[in-house]
Structure formats: C-alpha cells, structure tokens
Amino acid sequence: MAMLQEIKNNVLAGKLIGKEEALALADTPLEDLCRAANEIRKFFCGDNFDLCTIINGKSGKCSENCKYCAQSVFSHSKINEYPLLDAEKIVSAAKYNNERGVPRYSIVTSGKSVNDRELDVICESVKRIKNEIGMSVCVSLGLLSGEQFEKLKSAGVDRIHNNLETSRNYFPEICTTHSYDDKISAIKNAQKAGFFVCSGGLVGLGESMEDRIDMALELRNLGIRSVPVNMLDPIPGTPCENNRILNKDEMRRIVAIFRFILPDAFIRLAGGRRLLDDNGRECFVSGANAVISGDMLTTSGISIQSDMKMIKELGYEVV
C-alpha cells in the first residue's frame, strides 16, 4: 500500500512513471489501485467524458492478416461485405448520431489504406458533415501517406485514428502483413499534418501485462492523449476465436494501470465492452473516462441512450 501511495503521489506531482513501477502496479490490491487511478483521473481530467460513435464505412475483404479481425481475407467469419458507402449514407448516419447528443463521429474503413476515389468520397462526406451538422469528425483509414493526410485536413477532418494494437514485441504474433513501424510512421505523418491522433489497442489477444504496459508507454512517447482500449470479442472464423474472454476485474486493472501511465489522457473503452456485465461501469470509476458508443465494426455494442444514462449517473459531463 505504501508503494502504491508513493507512485500515485509521484504521478499527481507530475512525474512520469517507468516500466518497473507500472509492472509493480499489476500486483497491488485491485480496489486500492482502482481508487488511486480514479483519483488521478479526477485530478488531471476532472469529470470530463469523451464520447464518440463509429460507422463501418467499408466492410470486409481486407488484405491484412490481423488475427482478431473478421474483415480479413484470411478469416472465415460470416460478415456483411460491401464497398465504401456513398456520401449520403455516411452523412445520414452522422445526423442520426448527432441528434442523440454524440459530439464526434468516426468513419472507419477496412483495408490497409484507401484509394484516391475512396478518399474523395470520404472528403466529400466530411465536408457535408461539417457544413450541414457541425459535428466533429474522426477517420480511421489505415496506413495513409502524408499527402492523403493533408487532403483530409483540408476537408475538415478533426482527428485521425490508428491503433498500435499491442506492444512492439507481440505485434508479429497478431499481424505480419504490415509492421509496427508502419503504424508508428502513419501516426507521425498524421501528427505532422497537424492532427490530434487517437491510438490504442486490444487486450485479450494472448499478450502479457508487460506487453500492455509497453504499448501504453509507447503511446505516451508518441504524445497520444486519446487511447481506445478494446477488449477482444472473439469472433468465430478468426484465429482468435477460442481466446479466453477477459473478466471485469482484469479490465479494471488494465485501465487503472493505463491511467497511471497516461494521467491526462482520455482512456476509452471500445470494442468488447458488451461482454462486461456492467457495460464497463466499474471501469469508469477505475481510470477510464471515454467510450465508443453504439455498435462496433462487426460486433454489437451498447446503445447511445444507455451510455448517456450511465455517464450522467456517474457524474460525468460529455465534452
């Protein structure tokens, strides 16, 4: 307990903790750890809560072999496959979400990247969302070039999403068709174009706690302040279909340790949250303070109405 108190006080004083301290937190009593993480969240972030929704703008037939993903051509999952949605459908979904109080909307596409025609449709959609709705827009389009990021910036995109997925050490265990350095290069190119970048990963892939901590430390080194934490939802037909599902206490510990490493970030519960019996409620008093609401890409999520109710009950304010 004395060790936990010391680390917490150091974080509150502005000190960045190292890997050894983070690993030590993995063995501290859970309730004490979560209370301390919530105190750090309150100190650095107040009761601000970040909420967004996503649209699966292009589904399936992805050339990459990410083992967790049902959209990969290497998986045998039964999903709806379709090319990029037209601007009308993308904008219509944005309006639906905006009317329910969602402040930011993200367009996500399958595939390693997007081609020029697809990028033009996405830019058209973004311009319409900004002009007709005034909503903040994020895009998750894979490994883009600097020129493509510049085009998105000109169209009015506010934020780029690109997950690291896991640690550098574990990454080759889940994907070999692109590299960890490809991910980092894309993130840095987006930042160079002036974007705020959202990046995190998945837990429950078979990685160790050290891998999770290494990922969080890498995100901190990259200056990331919006960190999605996806809990693997094992999908039949993927290589991860038989992975053990993490339990609520494991997720609480993960988000609490992430809060110690990333004290002023929005730590965002994302995919897999529906597998928790409380929809993540206890994680939101253990360090997490952001969420992706509604359905995910190929799995169901939690309704916007339910999330808004929970956020209000917990005393948060959506920003």
Coordinates of C-alpha atoms in Angstrom, one line a residue:
M1 CA 0.0 0.0 0.0
A2 CA 2.9 2.4 0.8
M3 CA 4.4 1.7 -2.7
L4 CA 1.0 2.4 -4.4
Q5 CA 0.6 5.7 -2.4
E6 CA 4.1 6.7 -3.4
I7 CA 3.6 6.1 -7.1
K8 CA 0.3 7.8 -7.0
N9 CA 1.7 10.9 -5.3
N10 CA 4.5 11.0 -7.8
V11 CA 2.0 10.9 -10.7
L12 CA -0.1 13.7 -9.1
A13 CA 3.1 15.7 -8.8
G14 CA 3.7 15.4 -12.5
K15 CA 6.3 12.6 -12.6
L16 CA 6.0 10.1 -15.4
I17 CA 6.3 6.6 -14.1
G18 CA 8.6 4.0 -15.7
K19 CA 8.1 0.4 -16.7
E20 CA 9.2 -1.1 -13.4
E21 CA 6.7 1.0 -11.4
A22 CA 3.9 0.1 -13.9
L23 CA 4.7 -3.6 -13.6
A24 CA 4.6 -3.3 -9.8
L25 CA 1.0 -2.0 -10.0
A26 CA 0.0 -5.3 -11.6
D27 CA 0.4 -6.9 -8.2
T28 CA -1.2 -4.3 -6.0
P29 CA -4.7 -4.9 -4.4
L30 CA -7.3 -4.2 -7.1
E31 CA -9.6 -2.0 -5.1
D32 CA -6.8 0.2 -3.8
L33 CA -5.3 0.5 -7.3
C34 CA -8.7 1.5 -8.9
R35 CA -9.4 4.1 -6.3
A36 CA -6.0 5.6 -6.8
A37 CA -6.4 5.6 -10.6
N38 CA -9.8 7.3 -10.3
E39 CA -8.2 10.0 -8.1
I40 CA -5.5 10.6 -10.8
R41 CA -8.3 10.8 -13.4
K42 CA -10.2 13.3 -11.3
F43 CA -7.1 15.4 -10.7
F44 CA -6.0 15.6 -14.4
C45 CA -9.3 15.4 -16.3
G46 CA -12.0 16.4 -13.9
D47 CA -15.4 15.0 -14.7
N48 CA -14.9 15.5 -18.5
F49 CA -16.0 12.5 -20.5
D50 CA -15.3 11.9 -24.2
L51 CA -17.9 10.0 -26.3
C52 CA -17.9 9.1 -30.0
T53 CA -19.6 6.7 -32.4
I54 CA -18.3 4.9 -35.5
I55 CA -19.6 3.8 -38.9
N56 CA -18.2 0.8 -40.7
G57 CA -17.9 2.7 -44.0
K58 CA -16.3 -0.1 -45.9
S59 CA -16.6 -3.7 -44.8
G60 CA -14.5 -6.9 -45.4
K61 CA -12.0 -8.1 -48.0
C62 CA -9.1 -6.6 -46.1
S63 CA -5.7 -7.7 -47.4
E64 CA -4.1 -7.7 -43.9
N65 CA -3.9 -10.8 -41.7
C66 CA -4.7 -9.3 -38.2
K67 CA -5.7 -12.4 -36.3
Y68 CA -8.5 -10.8 -34.3
C69 CA -10.3 -9.3 -37.3
A70 CA -13.4 -10.8 -39.1
Q71 CA -12.8 -8.4 -42.0
S72 CA -9.5 -10.0 -43.0
V73 CA -9.5 -12.2 -46.2
F74 CA -7.6 -14.7 -44.0
S75 CA -10.5 -15.2 -41.7
H76 CA -13.6 -17.4 -42.3
S77 CA -16.1 -15.2 -40.5
K78 CA -19.6 -14.6 -41.8
I79 CA -19.9 -10.8 -42.1
N80 CA -21.6 -8.3 -44.4
E81 CA -19.1 -7.3 -47.0
Y82 CA -19.6 -4.1 -49.0
P83 CA -17.6 -1.4 -50.8
L84 CA -17.3 2.2 -49.4
L85 CA -20.7 3.7 -48.6
D86 CA -21.8 6.7 -50.6
A87 CA -21.7 10.2 -49.0
E88 CA -25.4 10.2 -48.5
K89 CA -25.4 7.2 -46.2
I90 CA -22.4 8.4 -44.3
V91 CA -23.9 11.8 -43.7
S92 CA -27.3 10.4 -42.8
A93 CA -25.7 8.2 -40.1
A94 CA -23.8 11.2 -38.7
K95 CA -27.1 13.2 -38.4
Y96 CA -28.7 10.2 -36.5
N97 CA -25.9 10.2 -34.0
N98 CA -25.7 13.9 -33.6
E99 CA -29.4 14.1 -32.8
R100 CA -28.7 11.8 -29.9
G101 CA -26.1 14.0 -28.4
V102 CA -23.0 12.4 -29.8
P103 CA -20.3 15.1 -30.3
R104 CA -17.9 13.2 -32.6
Y105 CA -18.4 10.7 -35.4
S106 CA -15.7 8.4 -36.9
I107 CA -15.6 7.0 -40.4
V108 CA -13.8 3.6 -40.4
T109 CA -12.8 1.6 -43.5
S110 CA -11.4 -1.9 -43.9
G111 CA -8.2 -2.4 -45.8
K112 CA -4.6 -1.4 -45.5
S113 CA -5.4 2.0 -46.9
V114 CA -7.9 3.8 -49.2
N115 CA -7.5 4.6 -52.9
D116 CA -7.9 8.1 -54.4
R117 CA -11.5 7.6 -55.4
E118 CA -12.5 6.4 -51.9
L119 CA -10.6 9.3 -50.3
D120 CA -12.5 11.8 -52.5
V121 CA -15.9 10.3 -51.3
I122 CA -14.7 10.4 -47.7
C123 CA -13.6 14.0 -48.1
E124 CA -16.9 14.9 -49.6
S125 CA -18.7 13.2 -46.7
V126 CA -16.6 15.1 -44.2
K127 CA -17.3 18.5 -45.8
R128 CA -21.0 17.8 -45.8
I129 CA -21.0 16.7 -42.1
K130 CA -19.1 19.8 -41.1
N131 CA -21.3 22.1 -43.2
E132 CA -24.7 20.5 -42.5
I133 CA -24.3 19.3 -39.0
G134 CA -21.3 21.0 -37.5
M135 CA -20.1 17.7 -35.9
S136 CA -16.5 16.8 -35.1
V137 CA -15.2 14.1 -37.4
C138 CA -12.6 11.4 -37.0
V139 CA -11.4 8.9 -39.6
S140 CA -9.7 5.5 -39.4
L141 CA -8.4 4.7 -42.9
G142 CA -5.3 2.7 -42.3
L143 CA -1.7 3.5 -43.4
L144 CA -2.1 6.7 -45.3
S145 CA 0.6 8.9 -46.9
G146 CA 1.4 12.4 -45.8
E147 CA -0.3 13.7 -48.9
Q148 CA -3.5 11.9 -48.0
F149 CA -3.4 13.2 -44.5
E150 CA -3.1 16.7 -45.9
K151 CA -6.1 16.2 -48.1
L152 CA -8.2 15.0 -45.1
K153 CA -7.0 18.1 -43.1
S154 CA -8.2 20.4 -45.9
A155 CA -11.6 18.6 -46.0
G156 CA -12.1 19.4 -42.3
V157 CA -11.3 16.1 -40.5
D158 CA -10.5 16.8 -36.8
R159 CA -8.9 13.6 -35.7
I160 CA -7.1 10.6 -37.1
H161 CA -7.4 7.1 -35.5
N162 CA -4.8 4.4 -35.9
N163 CA -4.3 1.7 -33.3
L164 CA -0.9 0.3 -32.4
E165 CA -2.9 -2.8 -31.4
T166 CA -0.3 -4.2 -28.9
S167 CA 3.3 -4.0 -28.0
R168 CA 6.2 -4.0 -30.5
N169 CA 7.3 -7.3 -29.1
Y170 CA 3.9 -9.0 -29.5
F171 CA 2.8 -7.4 -32.8
P172 CA 4.3 -10.0 -35.1
E173 CA 2.2 -12.6 -33.2
I174 CA -1.0 -10.9 -34.5
C175 CA 0.0 -9.4 -37.8
T176 CA 2.7 -9.9 -40.4
T177 CA 1.3 -8.1 -43.5
H178 CA 2.4 -4.7 -42.1
S179 CA 4.8 -3.8 -39.3
Y180 CA 4.7 -1.9 -36.0
D181 CA 7.0 0.7 -37.6
D182 CA 4.4 1.2 -40.4
K183 CA 1.9 2.0 -37.7
I184 CA 4.2 4.5 -36.0
S185 CA 5.1 6.1 -39.3
A186 CA 1.4 6.7 -40.1
I187 CA 0.8 8.2 -36.7
K188 CA 3.8 10.5 -37.0
N189 CA 2.7 11.6 -40.5
A190 CA -0.8 12.4 -39.2
Q191 CA 0.7 14.4 -36.4
K192 CA 3.0 16.2 -38.9
A193 CA -0.2 17.2 -40.8
G194 CA -1.5 18.8 -37.7
F195 CA -3.9 16.1 -36.5
F196 CA -4.8 15.1 -33.0
V197 CA -4.3 11.3 -33.1
C198 CA -6.3 8.6 -31.3
S199 CA -4.5 5.3 -30.8
G200 CA -4.7 2.3 -28.5
G201 CA -5.1 -1.4 -29.0
L202 CA -6.6 -4.7 -28.0
V203 CA -6.2 -6.7 -24.8
G204 CA -7.0 -10.4 -24.6
L205 CA -5.0 -11.3 -27.7
G206 CA -2.7 -13.6 -25.6
E207 CA -0.4 -10.7 -24.7
S208 CA 1.2 -10.4 -21.3
M209 CA 0.7 -7.5 -18.8
E210 CA 4.2 -6.4 -19.8
D211 CA 3.0 -6.1 -23.4
R212 CA 0.1 -4.0 -22.4
I213 CA 2.4 -1.7 -20.4
D214 CA 4.9 -1.5 -23.2
M215 CA 2.1 -0.3 -25.5
A216 CA 0.9 2.3 -23.1
L217 CA 4.5 3.6 -22.7
E218 CA 4.8 3.7 -26.5
L219 CA 1.6 5.7 -26.8
R220 CA 2.9 8.1 -24.1
N221 CA 6.1 8.6 -26.1
L222 CA 4.1 9.4 -29.2
G223 CA 2.1 12.0 -27.3
I224 CA -1.2 10.2 -27.7
R225 CA -4.0 11.6 -25.4
S226 CA -7.0 9.5 -26.7
V227 CA -6.4 5.9 -26.0
P228 CA -9.0 3.2 -27.0
V229 CA -8.8 0.1 -25.0
N230 CA -10.6 -2.7 -26.9
M231 CA -11.3 -5.9 -25.1
L232 CA -11.1 -8.8 -27.5
D233 CA -14.5 -10.1 -28.5
P234 CA -13.6 -13.5 -30.0
I235 CA -15.3 -13.8 -33.4
P236 CA -15.9 -17.3 -34.9
G237 CA -13.8 -17.8 -38.0
T238 CA -10.9 -15.7 -36.8
P239 CA -7.6 -17.2 -35.4
C240 CA -8.6 -15.7 -32.1
E241 CA -12.0 -17.3 -31.9
N242 CA -11.0 -19.5 -29.0
N243 CA -9.2 -16.9 -26.9
R244 CA -10.3 -16.6 -23.3
I245 CA -12.5 -13.6 -22.7
L246 CA -11.1 -11.2 -20.1
N247 CA -13.2 -10.6 -17.0
K248 CA -14.2 -7.3 -15.4
D249 CA -11.5 -7.2 -12.8
E250 CA -8.8 -7.8 -15.4
M251 CA -10.2 -4.8 -17.4
R252 CA -10.4 -2.6 -14.3
R253 CA -6.7 -3.4 -13.6
I254 CA -5.7 -2.6 -17.2
V255 CA -7.4 0.7 -17.4
A256 CA -6.2 1.7 -13.9
I257 CA -2.6 1.0 -14.9
F258 CA -3.1 2.9 -18.2
R259 CA -4.3 5.8 -16.1
F260 CA -1.1 5.8 -14.1
I261 CA 1.0 5.8 -17.3
L262 CA -1.2 8.3 -19.2
P263 CA -2.6 10.5 -16.4
D264 CA -4.1 13.2 -18.6
A265 CA -5.4 11.1 -21.5
F266 CA -8.9 10.1 -22.4
I267 CA -8.8 6.3 -21.8
R268 CA -11.6 5.0 -24.0
L269 CA -13.5 1.7 -23.6
A270 CA -14.2 0.5 -27.1
G271 CA -14.9 -3.0 -28.6
G272 CA -15.8 -5.9 -26.4
R273 CA -17.4 -3.8 -23.7
R274 CA -20.8 -5.6 -24.2
L275 CA -19.1 -8.7 -22.7
L276 CA -18.8 -7.0 -19.3
D277 CA -21.9 -7.5 -17.2
D278 CA -22.0 -3.8 -16.2
N279 CA -21.2 -2.4 -19.7
G280 CA -17.9 -1.0 -18.3
R281 CA -19.4 1.0 -15.4
E282 CA -16.8 -0.1 -12.9
C283 CA -14.0 0.7 -15.3
F284 CA -15.3 4.3 -15.5
V285 CA -14.6 4.6 -11.8
S286 CA -11.2 2.9 -12.2
G287 CA -9.5 5.3 -14.6
A288 CA -11.4 5.2 -17.9
N289 CA -13.2 8.4 -18.9
A290 CA -14.2 7.9 -22.6
V291 CA -16.2 5.5 -24.7
I292 CA -17.1 4.4 -28.2
S293 CA -20.9 4.1 -28.0
G294 CA -23.3 2.2 -30.3
D295 CA -22.3 -0.8 -32.5
M296 CA -18.7 -1.6 -33.3
L297 CA -17.5 -2.7 -36.8
T298 CA -18.6 -6.3 -36.9
T299 CA -19.9 -6.8 -33.3
S300 CA -22.7 -5.2 -31.4
G301 CA -22.2 -2.6 -28.7
I302 CA -24.1 -0.5 -26.2
S303 CA -26.9 1.9 -27.2
I304 CA -26.2 5.6 -27.1
Q305 CA -29.2 6.0 -24.8
S306 CA -27.9 3.5 -22.3
D307 CA -24.4 5.1 -22.3
M308 CA -25.8 8.6 -21.9
K309 CA -27.8 7.5 -18.9
M310 CA -24.8 5.8 -17.3
I311 CA -22.5 8.7 -17.9
K312 CA -24.9 11.1 -16.2
E313 CA -25.4 8.7 -13.2
L314 CA -21.6 8.6 -12.7
G315 CA -21.4 12.4 -12.6
Y316 CA -19.5 12.9 -15.8
E317 CA -20.1 15.6 -18.4
V318 CA -19.8 14.8 -22.1
V319 CA -17.4 17.3 -23.7

